[in-house]
């Protein structure tokens, strides 16, 4: 981030026509946006949600409340033509309300998906292997999806987006996210394994045991090894989206727990990525709070969301635009002739 | 609110393509919006912020960190022509980012304000009397401002708004808001008196003492008496905005502590008003939490805002639009053919 712009934005924010600090967290957000965009007058233009979908071998362990068939069905839902516009899922409906475009990627769904003009076909395999008993993917597969995610982010940026929301869909994917988070943060599986789409107590205990077995199986600690051993294709894709977005000095809006596991991989690979991360909301999935604590970043709201898809990230876009507008459009006490 | 629409919305929300409850508080918000608009497909169109400005005789007691001259100067700031559009204050900048229109009312500023095409001149007196020693306003004055607020809300609704944000500006106005809140909720002044624009410990202690003296001066408990004895012209105007908005079955977006004092008066007068109230964010001003606890309503975010002007309310508009869109634009599991 641009430290000179951050300094100028900090000075300007203190002179705007309001009591010092009265805009709360919007003030710090506006200064961080100044750092990303390299100006004390940040003017984000477009928002984009990049939804990567993938299936998971570990789903056969019964770690989810839903069957894997939901993943391809939801991809078709993201793409469907509806009276309201493209897509009938939450992320589509929410994105329309904030003028954000939704990009959909098959990162490795366990089904043959039909060609569709809005579907980016990037799968190298129909779902990962079962991370409980073997590496989820090969290093080459992981790299292919990182590159595919980066390419999709590049396209969204070329299309005009500068607020990028990586999102995901994949039955079972809170399990790889939990394993990745536990390993990178050195936490016990029970501290980072949650109910996902809503498993009961018995299934949650089983899920924790699966996460524990996976961690025992491999001592990998390097981020790319952790990704291949324990991750998912959509997690690899989101990592690529984040690396590319940061490299192009745009904003990464960080949604939920699965997205957070990609962010942890990202800051382990490239610590400066943190300056481009803007957490949207608290996520109800256990383990998300530990991710944010490690990143040292505060989310913008607490609406109890636990859907994924990038849906929470979409809700953060208006708040980021608002924060930027304070620096750009509010007058200073001097400009406005208001006595201090 | 329309209980049949609430029932239909509750059923529909449970069938949408997402795990049950995964949209968190957006789900309950969407159902409340269905109740307001009388349909399980709520489609809010326009947002409006109605900023009422007033001065306060009690300001001469030294209860604020800013001089009263700031009130008219900020009104001119709300109205100023700037390169970005009308108004150089926070509420203007934020409102532009969400497509909301800002209406500005002189509800009783202690200055002669020039005629301006965007200024609604509704003042009956240049500032209230000092509520520490006498009634802040006469019953007739209070009524005049209630009616003026109702008329402005009616105009905003005629202009196309159905998400109405009452807002305010007035140096010293957290003092009347604290007195009104203490009396209506039966709380000690220390529990509801905060730092406003930022007074230090000594001035805060003095402010608490002023609130206590006012409460001892008059035993009034009826809402209109409480308003006249302890309120402010902008609080009366916001009460009128809220009554009219509820009567027209539109959404009242509830911003901060001063707005909250008007809402307490509103639900005391007309308990059904509560169904139309949607608190925006937690406000950092002491006493706001007690207001929300009394109303039994949960705000949407906690950004540490304490500016007033309706600025926090503006930030809630995209979240309300998003909540409504889930009911309107998401498909059900059956519609999407997603296996459950």
XYZ file of C-alpha atoms in Angstrom:
680
model
C 0.000 0.000 0.000
C 1.016 3.603 -0.596
C 2.204 5.046 2.710
C 2.328 8.641 1.437
C -1.323 8.408 0.360
C -2.181 6.883 3.738
C -0.539 9.834 5.475
C -2.353 12.410 3.333
C -5.670 10.595 3.841
C -5.155 10.488 7.609
C -4.570 14.245 7.659
C -7.550 14.958 5.420
C -9.909 12.679 7.383
C -9.069 14.699 10.543
C -10.082 17.973 8.844
C -13.462 16.889 7.479
C -16.642 18.532 8.795
C -17.483 16.196 11.673
C -16.323 15.695 15.242
C -13.005 13.797 15.300
C -13.688 10.078 15.133
C -17.457 10.464 14.641
C -17.441 8.353 11.492
C -16.058 5.449 13.512
C -14.578 2.578 11.541
C -15.377 4.295 8.229
C -12.434 6.599 8.910
C -9.848 3.811 9.175
C -11.431 2.043 6.198
C -11.160 5.202 4.099
C -7.484 5.533 4.985
C -6.802 1.888 4.064
C -8.587 2.452 0.738
C -6.344 5.459 0.149
C -3.382 3.136 0.654
C -4.683 0.595 -1.844
C -5.519 3.121 -4.549
C -2.549 5.396 -3.901
C -4.575 8.576 -3.458
C -6.272 10.424 -0.604
C -9.315 10.656 -2.884
C -10.035 6.939 -3.452
C -12.752 6.334 -6.022
C -13.612 2.653 -6.324
C -15.665 2.071 -9.435
C -16.949 -1.457 -9.920
C -17.605 -4.497 -7.780
C -17.264 -8.109 -8.889
C -17.968 -11.399 -7.140
C -15.916 -14.332 -8.403
C -17.595 -17.556 -7.321
C -15.428 -20.667 -7.634
C -17.196 -24.016 -7.214
C -15.543 -27.303 -6.355
C -16.281 -30.689 -4.873
C -14.395 -32.526 -2.182
C -13.415 -36.158 -1.799
C -13.767 -35.748 1.931
C -17.519 -35.238 1.468
C -17.799 -39.041 1.334
C -16.860 -39.013 5.045
C -20.241 -37.493 5.841
C -18.949 -34.107 6.990
C -21.796 -32.067 5.467
C -25.538 -31.798 5.995
C -26.039 -31.772 2.202
C -25.193 -34.287 -0.542
C -22.452 -33.385 -3.090
C -25.100 -33.224 -5.835
C -25.962 -29.789 -4.435
C -22.708 -28.307 -5.776
C -23.462 -28.658 -9.524
C -27.121 -27.811 -8.912
C -26.115 -24.576 -7.233
C -23.721 -23.748 -10.080
C -26.674 -24.050 -12.455
C -28.633 -21.829 -10.056
C -25.852 -19.194 -10.237
C -26.184 -19.285 -14.043
C -29.947 -19.595 -14.436
C -31.977 -17.072 -16.352
C -34.601 -15.668 -13.986
C -37.163 -12.880 -14.330
C -34.923 -10.705 -12.142
C -31.802 -11.332 -14.215
C -28.985 -13.877 -14.355
C -28.862 -16.242 -11.383
C -31.321 -17.294 -8.716
C -28.969 -17.761 -5.764
C -28.344 -15.422 -2.856
C -25.149 -14.035 -4.318
C -26.948 -13.135 -7.556
C -29.814 -11.393 -5.795
C -27.520 -9.476 -3.462
C -25.044 -8.553 -6.200
C -27.825 -7.014 -8.309
C -28.754 -4.680 -5.433
C -25.238 -3.201 -5.357
C -24.473 -3.268 -9.081
C -21.816 -5.969 -8.791
C -21.186 -8.488 -11.551
C -21.078 -12.213 -10.726
C -18.464 -14.443 -12.389
C -18.890 -18.208 -12.015
C -16.023 -20.707 -12.245
C -16.095 -24.491 -12.324
C -12.942 -25.070 -10.312
C -13.532 -28.809 -10.001
C -17.161 -29.795 -9.595
C -17.907 -33.540 -9.550
C -20.250 -33.433 -12.553
C -20.169 -32.660 -16.243
C -21.471 -29.109 -16.419
C -22.965 -27.930 -19.715
C -21.239 -25.164 -21.634
C -22.634 -21.801 -20.647
C -21.507 -18.339 -21.746
C -21.231 -17.206 -18.110
C -19.426 -20.338 -16.840
C -15.636 -20.314 -16.730
C -14.575 -23.952 -17.103
C -11.319 -24.321 -15.222
C -11.670 -27.785 -13.667
C -8.723 -30.157 -13.906
C -10.461 -32.956 -11.999
C -14.018 -33.718 -10.842
C -13.515 -32.999 -7.160
C -10.484 -33.392 -4.929
C -9.275 -36.646 -3.414
C -10.243 -37.506 0.156
C -7.928 -35.399 2.319
C -8.443 -37.703 5.274
C -6.437 -40.454 3.567
C -4.355 -38.755 0.871
C -3.349 -35.395 -0.562
C -6.424 -33.552 -1.821
C -4.664 -32.518 -5.015
C -1.315 -32.628 -6.745
C 0.944 -29.573 -6.737
C 0.301 -29.191 -10.465
C -3.468 -29.202 -9.954
C -3.137 -26.617 -7.196
C -1.026 -24.423 -9.436
C -3.466 -24.733 -12.328
C -6.314 -23.476 -10.145
C -4.258 -20.659 -8.647
C -3.527 -19.491 -12.180
C -7.168 -19.877 -13.203
C -8.262 -17.756 -10.223
C -5.673 -15.123 -11.075
C -6.856 -15.074 -14.690
C -10.478 -14.604 -13.657
C -9.545 -11.747 -11.324
C -7.554 -10.181 -14.157
C -10.589 -10.404 -16.413
C -12.882 -8.842 -13.796
C -10.407 -6.000 -13.321
C -10.183 -5.516 -17.099
C -13.989 -5.383 -17.102
C -13.785 -2.453 -14.664
C -13.896 -3.938 -11.188
C -11.661 -2.666 -8.420
C -13.528 -4.175 -5.481
C -13.064 -7.929 -5.896
C -15.030 -10.435 -3.809
C -13.672 -13.986 -4.011
C -16.526 -16.385 -3.286
C -17.105 -20.118 -3.272
C -19.555 -22.982 -3.377
C -18.681 -26.582 -2.582
C -20.418 -29.131 -0.392
C -17.944 -30.179 2.274
C -15.576 -27.248 1.837
C -15.564 -26.050 5.442
C -13.619 -29.256 6.196
C -10.586 -28.402 4.024
C -10.867 -24.804 5.233
C -10.705 -26.053 8.831
C -7.662 -28.250 8.163
C -5.824 -25.415 6.391
C -6.693 -22.977 9.187
C -5.699 -25.374 11.969
C -2.317 -26.074 10.352
C -1.441 -22.480 9.454
C -2.526 -21.064 12.827
C -1.346 -24.012 14.914
C -4.780 -24.464 16.474
C -6.584 -27.576 17.625
C -9.178 -28.903 15.140
C -11.964 -28.363 17.670
C -11.189 -24.633 17.706
C -11.612 -24.141 13.967
C -14.167 -26.764 12.922
C -17.764 -25.586 12.735
C -21.185 -26.754 11.640
C -20.869 -25.637 8.009
C -24.295 -25.803 6.406
C -25.659 -27.112 9.701
C -24.460 -30.514 10.920
C -25.663 -31.829 14.277
C -23.483 -32.502 17.324
C -22.642 -36.092 16.371
C -21.633 -35.170 12.842
C -19.653 -32.187 14.117
C -17.647 -34.491 16.418
C -17.004 -36.773 13.445
C -15.952 -33.775 11.339
C -13.463 -32.703 14.020
C -12.050 -36.249 14.035
C -11.650 -36.180 10.246
C -9.811 -32.843 10.453
C -7.566 -34.285 13.160
C -6.767 -37.402 11.106
C -5.849 -35.292 8.108
C -3.479 -33.161 10.178
C -1.835 -36.301 11.550
C -1.453 -37.726 8.049
C 0.854 -34.997 6.763
C 3.343 -32.657 8.476
C 3.172 -30.116 5.622
C 3.567 -26.488 6.741
C 4.562 -24.568 3.609
C 1.534 -22.748 2.174
C 1.558 -24.438 -1.236
C 2.052 -27.856 0.384
C -0.735 -27.160 2.874
C -2.998 -26.150 0.009
C -2.295 -29.325 -2.005
C -2.496 -31.687 0.984
C -5.571 -30.244 2.691
C -7.207 -27.652 0.448
C -9.769 -27.567 -2.306
C -9.827 -26.464 -5.914
C -12.001 -23.448 -5.127
C -9.643 -22.499 -2.282
C -6.724 -22.611 -4.731
C -8.703 -20.492 -7.182
C -9.531 -17.906 -4.502
C -5.866 -17.767 -3.520
C -5.058 -16.935 -7.126
C -7.774 -14.268 -7.215
C -6.329 -12.670 -4.086
C -2.724 -12.699 -5.284
C -3.681 -11.127 -8.609
C -5.985 -8.527 -7.044
C -3.302 -7.420 -4.593
C -0.669 -7.337 -7.329
C -2.947 -5.073 -9.349
C -3.520 -2.875 -6.248
C -7.231 -3.471 -5.995
C -9.359 -4.284 -2.959
C -9.925 -7.893 -1.887
C -13.232 -8.053 -0.022
C -12.953 -11.014 2.328
C -16.159 -12.938 2.916
C -16.425 -16.006 5.165
C -14.500 -18.918 6.609
C -13.574 -20.759 3.410
C -12.465 -17.482 1.838
C -10.525 -16.833 5.047
C -8.553 -20.050 4.599
C -7.451 -18.806 1.170
C -6.503 -15.460 2.728
C -4.354 -17.196 5.352
C -2.532 -19.025 2.563
C -2.186 -15.698 0.767
C -0.614 -13.747 3.634
C 1.692 -16.691 4.394
C 2.949 -16.582 0.811
C 2.972 -12.782 0.542
C 2.571 -10.852 3.817
C 1.846 -7.596 1.970
C -1.417 -9.133 0.764
C -2.878 -8.172 4.139
C -2.971 -4.495 3.159
C -5.434 -5.314 0.373
C -7.767 -7.461 2.482
C -11.021 -5.929 3.756
C -13.070 -8.393 5.853
C -16.790 -7.979 5.209
C -18.660 -9.411 8.168
C -18.255 -11.699 11.097
C -19.131 -15.177 9.852
C -21.052 -17.519 12.109
C -18.755 -20.433 11.184
C -16.455 -21.412 14.033
C -12.833 -20.614 13.206
C -13.551 -17.417 11.279
C -12.809 -15.265 14.320
C -9.407 -16.931 14.716
C -8.609 -16.181 11.072
C -9.476 -12.493 11.512
C -7.535 -12.276 14.775
C -4.482 -13.655 12.973
C -4.944 -11.161 10.134
C -5.440 -8.366 12.665
C -8.399 -7.023 10.710
C -11.864 -6.025 11.921
C -14.947 -6.871 9.893
C -17.606 -4.285 9.069
C -20.768 -5.981 10.320
C -22.126 -8.930 12.247
C -25.263 -10.193 10.540
C -24.764 -13.858 11.442
C -24.160 -14.844 7.811
C -22.746 -18.304 7.107
C -23.650 -18.877 3.468
C -20.460 -18.361 1.550
C -20.822 -17.678 -2.206
C -19.234 -14.291 -1.516
C -22.655 -13.151 -0.336
C -21.317 -11.343 2.734
C -18.632 -9.687 0.679
C -21.265 -8.206 -1.605
C -22.912 -6.519 1.381
C -19.630 -4.807 2.226
C -19.319 -3.047 -1.134
C -21.637 -0.131 -0.291
C -19.796 0.409 3.001
C -16.450 0.589 1.192
C -17.889 3.010 -1.369
C -19.263 5.105 1.495
C -15.936 5.146 3.325
C -14.136 6.268 0.163
C -16.740 8.969 -0.474
C -16.033 10.658 2.867
C -12.479 11.486 1.771
C -13.528 12.396 -1.743
C -16.730 14.356 -1.265
C -16.861 15.786 2.267
C -15.552 19.284 2.714
C -13.020 20.268 5.372
C -13.916 22.710 8.167
C -11.900 25.332 6.303
C -13.528 24.662 2.933
C -16.983 24.828 4.498
C -16.281 27.815 6.747
C -17.544 25.923 9.792
C -16.136 27.297 13.086
C -14.145 24.727 15.050
C -47.694 -4.517 9.674
C -49.351 -7.121 7.489
C -49.318 -10.423 9.402
C -50.445 -12.501 6.406
C -47.553 -11.160 4.340
C -45.204 -11.858 7.255
C -46.415 -15.446 7.336
C -45.987 -15.923 3.583
C -42.529 -14.337 3.693
C -41.466 -16.599 6.569
C -42.514 -19.659 4.576
C -40.804 -18.456 1.418
C -37.576 -17.504 3.199
C -37.361 -21.123 4.493
C -37.580 -22.512 0.945
C -34.911 -20.368 -0.698
C -31.735 -21.996 -2.046
C -29.483 -21.759 1.010
C -29.045 -23.674 4.242
C -31.745 -22.696 6.752
C -30.676 -19.567 8.600
C -27.523 -19.064 6.521
C -28.501 -15.500 5.618
C -28.528 -14.632 9.307
C -30.238 -11.404 10.267
C -31.079 -10.638 6.624
C -33.805 -13.282 6.897
C -35.640 -11.618 9.786
C -35.148 -8.216 8.163
C -36.684 -9.474 4.926
C -39.709 -10.785 6.805
C -40.173 -7.465 8.632
C -39.972 -5.655 5.278
C -42.668 -7.993 3.961
C -44.813 -6.884 6.888
C -44.272 -3.204 6.169
C -44.962 -3.437 2.441
C -47.701 -6.042 2.698
C -46.144 -8.524 0.296
C -43.719 -11.450 0.474
C -41.918 -9.811 -2.458
C -40.973 -6.454 -0.898
C -39.459 -4.052 -3.416
C -38.276 -0.857 -1.736
C -37.563 1.787 -4.357
C -36.116 5.021 -3.079
C -34.224 6.210 -0.047
C -34.463 9.662 1.509
C -32.651 11.305 4.414
C -34.596 14.056 6.116
C -32.195 16.192 8.144
C -33.836 18.523 10.660
C -31.603 21.154 12.251
C -32.295 22.972 15.492
C -30.564 24.871 18.253
C -30.928 24.432 21.989
C -31.172 26.927 24.827
C -29.403 24.400 27.023
C -26.265 24.824 24.885
C -25.541 27.918 26.975
C -24.897 25.546 29.906
C -21.720 24.357 28.170
C -22.913 20.813 27.451
C -21.238 20.532 24.032
C -17.659 20.557 22.740
C -18.737 22.872 19.900
C -20.249 26.382 19.861
C -23.872 26.802 18.657
C -22.606 28.695 15.598
C -21.742 25.301 14.154
C -25.436 24.458 13.650
C -26.204 27.090 10.960
C -22.765 26.593 9.405
C -23.460 22.879 9.026
C -26.878 23.606 7.509
C -25.121 25.698 4.871
C -22.687 22.792 4.408
C -25.654 20.436 3.808
C -26.868 22.844 1.106
C -23.558 23.857 -0.489
C -22.852 23.316 -4.153
C -19.727 21.163 -4.413
C -17.943 19.546 -7.350
C -19.397 16.189 -6.239
C -22.973 17.491 -6.049
C -25.208 19.171 -3.488
C -23.799 19.229 0.039
C -20.349 18.791 1.525
C -21.246 17.060 4.794
C -20.962 13.367 5.647
C -24.657 12.712 5.080
C -24.449 14.203 1.570
C -21.382 12.177 0.599
C -22.813 8.949 1.975
C -26.277 9.516 0.507
C -24.836 9.976 -2.975
C -23.171 6.550 -2.766
C -26.525 4.829 -2.199
C -28.703 7.025 -4.424
C -30.606 8.583 -1.531
C -31.917 12.126 -1.669
C -31.155 14.534 1.183
C -33.864 16.931 2.416
C -32.810 19.723 4.764
C -35.136 21.411 7.257
C -34.572 24.447 9.440
C -36.539 23.235 12.444
C -35.363 26.089 14.673
C -31.781 27.143 14.109
C -30.554 30.146 16.078
C -29.658 32.198 13.009
C -31.305 33.822 10.019
C -30.696 31.336 7.238
C -30.819 32.595 3.651
C -33.544 31.337 1.356
C -32.355 28.288 -0.539
C -34.303 26.075 -2.945
C -33.278 22.944 -0.984
C -33.952 24.385 2.494
C -37.339 23.736 4.085
C -37.932 26.672 6.409
C -40.078 25.376 9.247
C -38.660 27.211 12.263
C -41.101 28.797 14.708
C -38.351 30.098 17.007
C -34.574 30.499 16.851
C -33.657 27.661 19.163
C -35.445 26.189 22.159
C -35.504 27.663 25.645
C -33.051 26.349 28.246
C -34.591 23.058 29.403
C -32.605 23.176 32.618
C -34.707 26.072 33.900
C -37.917 26.056 31.835
C -39.880 24.119 29.225
C -37.851 23.870 26.017
C -40.878 24.716 23.892
C -44.580 25.384 24.102
C -47.061 22.645 23.188
C -48.024 24.685 20.106
C -44.416 24.924 18.976
C -43.957 21.173 19.455
C -47.085 20.507 17.429
C -45.979 22.838 14.635
C -42.696 20.950 14.249
C -44.369 17.524 14.415
C -46.606 18.630 11.556
C -43.666 20.073 9.630
C -41.793 16.778 9.975
C -44.835 14.836 8.840
C -45.228 17.138 5.836
C -41.587 16.670 4.818
C -41.900 12.878 5.086
C -45.062 13.075 2.993
C -43.197 15.042 0.349
C -40.281 12.569 0.305
C -42.741 9.699 -0.094
C -44.516 11.557 -2.900
C -41.093 12.002 -4.500
C -40.730 8.208 -4.504
C -39.022 7.297 -1.243
C -40.131 4.309 0.802
C -37.039 3.992 2.990
C -37.082 7.124 5.144
C -34.126 8.111 7.307
C -34.930 10.840 9.850
C -31.725 12.707 10.648
C -30.661 15.725 12.677
C -28.071 18.379 13.348
C -28.049 20.591 16.406
C -25.226 21.538 18.760
C -26.270 20.432 22.227
C -28.984 18.034 21.105
C -27.728 14.924 22.884
C -28.733 16.709 26.107
C -32.480 16.911 25.305
C -32.242 13.389 23.872
C -30.767 12.180 27.171
C -33.481 13.877 29.239
C -36.261 12.450 27.049
C -34.694 8.981 27.171
C -34.137 9.056 30.940
C -37.750 10.094 31.584
C -39.408 7.679 29.158
C -37.285 4.692 30.204
C -37.097 5.584 33.905
C -33.305 5.511 33.880
C -30.783 7.523 35.835
C -29.233 10.434 33.869
C -25.763 8.886 34.179
C -26.981 5.835 32.265
C -28.165 7.744 29.218
C -25.899 10.791 29.042
C -22.864 10.486 26.774
C -20.058 12.573 25.351
C -21.948 13.803 22.281
C -19.470 15.398 19.900
C -16.736 14.649 22.425
C -16.866 16.432 25.811
C -14.236 15.630 28.441
C -14.899 14.006 31.833
C -15.533 17.282 33.667
C -18.002 18.545 31.066
C -19.695 15.122 30.948
C -20.255 15.268 34.724
C -21.718 18.766 34.297
C -23.940 17.514 31.457
C -25.265 14.703 33.663
C -26.033 17.287 36.377
C -27.938 19.444 33.858
C -29.987 16.437 32.738
C -30.738 15.630 36.384
C -31.846 19.189 37.148
C -34.171 19.202 34.174
C -35.788 15.946 35.259
C -36.297 17.368 38.773
C -37.832 20.536 37.346
C -40.830 18.816 35.730
C -42.715 15.601 36.506
C -44.063 15.321 32.928
C -44.493 11.752 31.694
C -46.911 11.981 28.736
C -44.980 11.855 25.466
C -46.120 15.226 24.135
C -45.458 16.860 27.510
C -42.036 15.213 27.694
C -41.277 16.475 24.202
C -42.271 20.052 25.007
C -40.552 20.161 28.399
C -37.302 18.443 27.491
C -37.087 17.983 23.725
C -35.866 19.934 20.753
C -37.415 21.254 17.581
C -35.548 18.723 15.437
C -36.688 15.923 17.768
C -40.286 17.053 17.310
C -39.775 17.157 13.549
C -38.316 13.630 13.511
C -41.264 12.403 15.584
C -43.564 13.794 12.908
C -41.517 12.146 10.155
C -41.793 8.808 11.930
C -45.532 9.036 12.567
C -46.224 9.921 8.938
C -43.884 7.278 7.536
C -45.497 4.547 9.649
C -48.983 5.750 8.747
C -48.043 5.499 5.077
C -46.588 2.018 5.687
C -43.050 2.839 4.734
C -39.790 1.958 6.462
C -38.341 4.236 9.144
C -34.579 3.716 9.211
C -33.472 4.591 12.724
C -30.067 6.212 13.012
C -28.494 7.303 16.297
C -29.242 8.454 19.825
C -31.095 11.697 19.098
C -33.184 9.898 16.470
C -33.765 7.193 19.082
C -35.280 9.701 21.493
C -37.816 10.624 18.808
C -38.528 6.928 18.256
C -39.168 6.404 21.978
C -41.677 9.258 21.887
C -43.196 7.669 18.788
C -43.738 4.187 20.222
C -45.090 5.723 23.432
C -47.671 7.607 21.385
C -48.346 4.777 18.920
C -46.939 1.348 19.876
C -47.505 -0.011 16.347
C -44.819 2.412 15.126
C -42.284 -0.166 16.302
C -43.101 -2.454 13.386
C -41.876 0.214 10.959
C -38.611 0.960 12.784
C -35.368 -0.544 11.432
C -32.334 0.423 13.545
C -29.279 1.022 11.367
C -26.199 0.636 13.517
C -25.060 0.630 17.083
C -24.284 4.223 17.965
C -21.292 4.980 20.158
C -23.327 7.503 22.193
C -24.137 6.243 25.672
C -27.860 5.596 26.060
C -28.445 4.332 22.542
C -28.196 0.700 23.644
C -30.881 1.291 26.280
C -33.171 2.769 23.615
C -32.736 -0.266 21.367
C -33.214 -2.679 24.273
C -36.503 -0.941 25.058
C -37.580 -1.131 21.434
C -36.503 -4.788 21.301
C -34.793 -4.240 17.957
C -31.315 -5.254 16.817
C -29.219 -2.940 14.669
C -27.507 -4.082 11.483
C -23.897 -3.056 12.105
C -21.484 -1.686 14.663
C -19.151 0.758 12.999
C -18.722 3.018 16.010
C -20.567 5.898 14.345
C -21.642 8.860 16.496
C -22.200 11.615 13.968
C -25.933 11.921 13.611
C -27.213 13.689 10.464
C -28.850 10.383 9.534
C -25.438 9.255 8.289
C -25.675 5.804 9.864
C -29.170 5.353 8.517
C -27.916 5.928 4.993
C -25.457 3.048 5.378
C -28.340 0.730 6.248
C -30.218 1.314 2.987
C -28.181 -1.161 0.893
C -28.626 -3.826 3.578
C -32.400 -3.351 3.558
C -32.460 -3.506 -0.238
C -30.367 -6.681 -0.071
C -32.669 -8.289 2.502
C -35.718 -7.528 0.366
C -34.004 -8.897 -2.741
C -33.543 -12.323 -1.161
C -37.314 -12.822 -0.996
C -37.905 -11.272 -4.386
C -35.087 -12.651 -6.525
C -33.768 -15.865 -4.991
C -35.272 -19.090 -6.263
C -36.624 -21.804 -4.013
C -35.049 -25.284 -3.894
C -37.994 -26.507 -5.955
C -37.775 -23.710 -8.536
C -34.028 -24.298 -8.944
C -34.211 -28.096 -8.911
C -31.590 -28.265 -6.149
C -31.737 -31.530 -4.139
C -32.398 -30.966 -0.431
